[in-house]
XYZ file of C-alpha atoms in Angstrom:
149
model
C 0.064 0.012 0.231
C 1.135 3.637 -1.290
C 0.239 6.202 1.107
C 1.220 9.797 0.282
C 0.821 12.637 2.890
C 0.667 16.057 1.556
C 1.715 18.266 4.226
C 4.208 17.779 7.562
C 2.302 20.128 9.810
C 1.187 18.809 13.098
C -1.769 16.562 11.536
C -0.046 15.546 8.678
C 2.996 14.332 11.041
C 0.704 12.572 12.995
C -0.953 10.772 10.483
C 1.957 9.788 9.056
C 3.403 8.402 12.062
C 0.177 6.730 13.390
C -0.147 4.991 9.982
C 3.149 3.802 10.331
C 2.718 2.409 13.746
C -0.994 0.781 12.775
C 0.292 -0.409 9.310
C 4.179 -1.107 9.238
C 4.371 -2.326 6.008
C 2.635 0.346 4.206
C 4.952 2.605 1.990
C 4.509 6.215 3.440
C 5.769 9.472 1.735
C 5.532 12.904 3.459
C 5.483 15.787 0.929
C 6.595 19.278 2.423
C 7.665 22.421 0.928
C 10.791 22.142 3.626
C 12.592 19.877 5.235
C 11.741 21.002 8.406
C 8.698 20.901 11.161
C 7.626 24.096 11.782
C 6.099 24.382 15.196
C 3.704 27.147 14.605
C 3.101 27.988 18.251
C 6.744 28.752 18.671
C 6.816 31.458 15.710
C 6.646 34.217 18.151
C 10.194 32.737 19.628
C 11.770 32.651 16.124
C 10.674 36.555 15.831
C 12.035 37.558 19.011
C 15.114 35.395 18.860
C 14.617 33.436 22.201
C 14.089 30.208 20.361
C 13.667 27.915 17.616
C 10.576 27.224 15.774
C 11.768 24.192 13.676
C 13.017 21.048 14.072
C 14.240 18.594 11.246
C 11.326 16.727 9.829
C 13.327 13.539 9.670
C 13.473 13.823 13.464
C 9.681 13.837 13.769
C 8.831 10.765 11.459
C 9.093 7.002 12.304
C 11.599 4.990 10.799
C 10.542 3.832 7.115
C 8.509 6.956 6.609
C 9.831 8.594 3.273
C 10.114 12.658 3.079
C 10.012 14.340 0.014
C 10.745 18.112 -0.320
C 8.044 19.490 -2.789
C 4.714 21.480 -3.666
C 2.008 19.576 -4.984
C 0.902 21.102 -8.662
C -1.964 18.487 -9.365
C -3.795 15.597 -7.913
C -4.715 13.102 -10.686
C -6.351 9.533 -10.333
C -3.885 8.023 -8.197
C -0.726 10.149 -8.763
C 0.150 13.736 -7.669
C 2.664 16.041 -9.648
C 4.964 18.331 -8.088
C 5.597 21.703 -9.323
C 9.115 20.502 -10.453
C 7.277 17.917 -12.825
C 8.071 14.989 -10.728
C 5.345 12.584 -10.209
C 4.380 10.225 -7.395
C 1.861 7.530 -7.386
C -0.530 6.517 -4.197
C -3.134 4.182 -3.436
C -4.141 6.441 -0.479
C -3.773 10.413 -0.088
C -3.944 12.339 3.068
C -4.319 16.153 2.567
C -2.897 17.978 5.671
C -2.161 21.317 3.684
C -3.145 23.570 6.687
C -3.894 27.293 6.273
C -2.654 29.994 4.527
C -2.078 33.668 5.378
C -3.120 36.576 3.178
C -1.439 39.765 4.906
C -2.969 43.185 4.603
C -1.146 45.853 2.816
C 1.936 47.088 4.623
C 1.816 44.297 7.356
C 4.043 40.965 7.685
C 2.172 37.818 8.325
C 3.663 35.917 11.234
C 1.656 32.505 11.050
C 4.276 31.215 8.735
C 7.504 30.163 9.059
C 8.931 32.771 6.301
C 6.678 35.460 7.562
C 8.160 34.788 11.000
C 11.797 35.282 9.743
C 10.727 38.313 7.597
C 9.250 40.017 11.034
C 12.715 39.155 12.784
C 14.781 40.408 10.063
C 12.476 43.802 9.760
C 12.324 44.125 13.610
C 16.058 44.115 14.079
C 16.182 46.714 11.089
C 14.424 49.111 13.531
C 16.342 52.106 15.276
C 15.589 52.828 18.962
C 12.285 54.795 19.417
C 10.737 53.294 16.418
C 6.918 52.166 16.539
C 5.781 48.774 15.795
C 1.835 48.626 15.877
C 0.631 45.251 16.017
C -2.527 43.921 13.881
C -4.731 41.464 15.207
C -7.272 39.710 13.058
C -10.199 37.919 14.902
C -13.327 36.130 13.683
C -16.737 37.525 15.006
C -18.406 35.292 17.252
C -15.085 33.571 18.212
C -15.341 32.464 21.904
C -11.617 32.251 22.268
C -11.010 35.929 21.166
C -12.169 38.194 23.884
C -10.442 41.292 22.239
C -13.174 41.145 19.722
C -16.141 41.399 22.210
């Protein structure tokens, strides 16, 4: 059985590891745009320079799980094609691509690894006394967003 897991965030990594444990003879490949597992809950530490938000993906996956650096361009009948033109066949496909961030003009989105690195660089370029205006985005009716009430 060939299984492709697209995305190596929390959901994709957990799915691949649990499947490898339950079906040890499955051929599992995880496709992710980078070699690292990004701990999104630690991106603020990456920005501040007080910690790291990445761990090598290989250290997060069970032995026997293959990782492939790439971005899926198309999904066909039993096959995915990556942006670089490579194709990978599958019997089962698990999509765990997560969310995307569309920043407001003039802002830096910090919900991704790339955005956190951009914010860290821009903060380091500030002079003493420069102002930083945080921009919050919350959803109406969210019970977890008291600032929106």
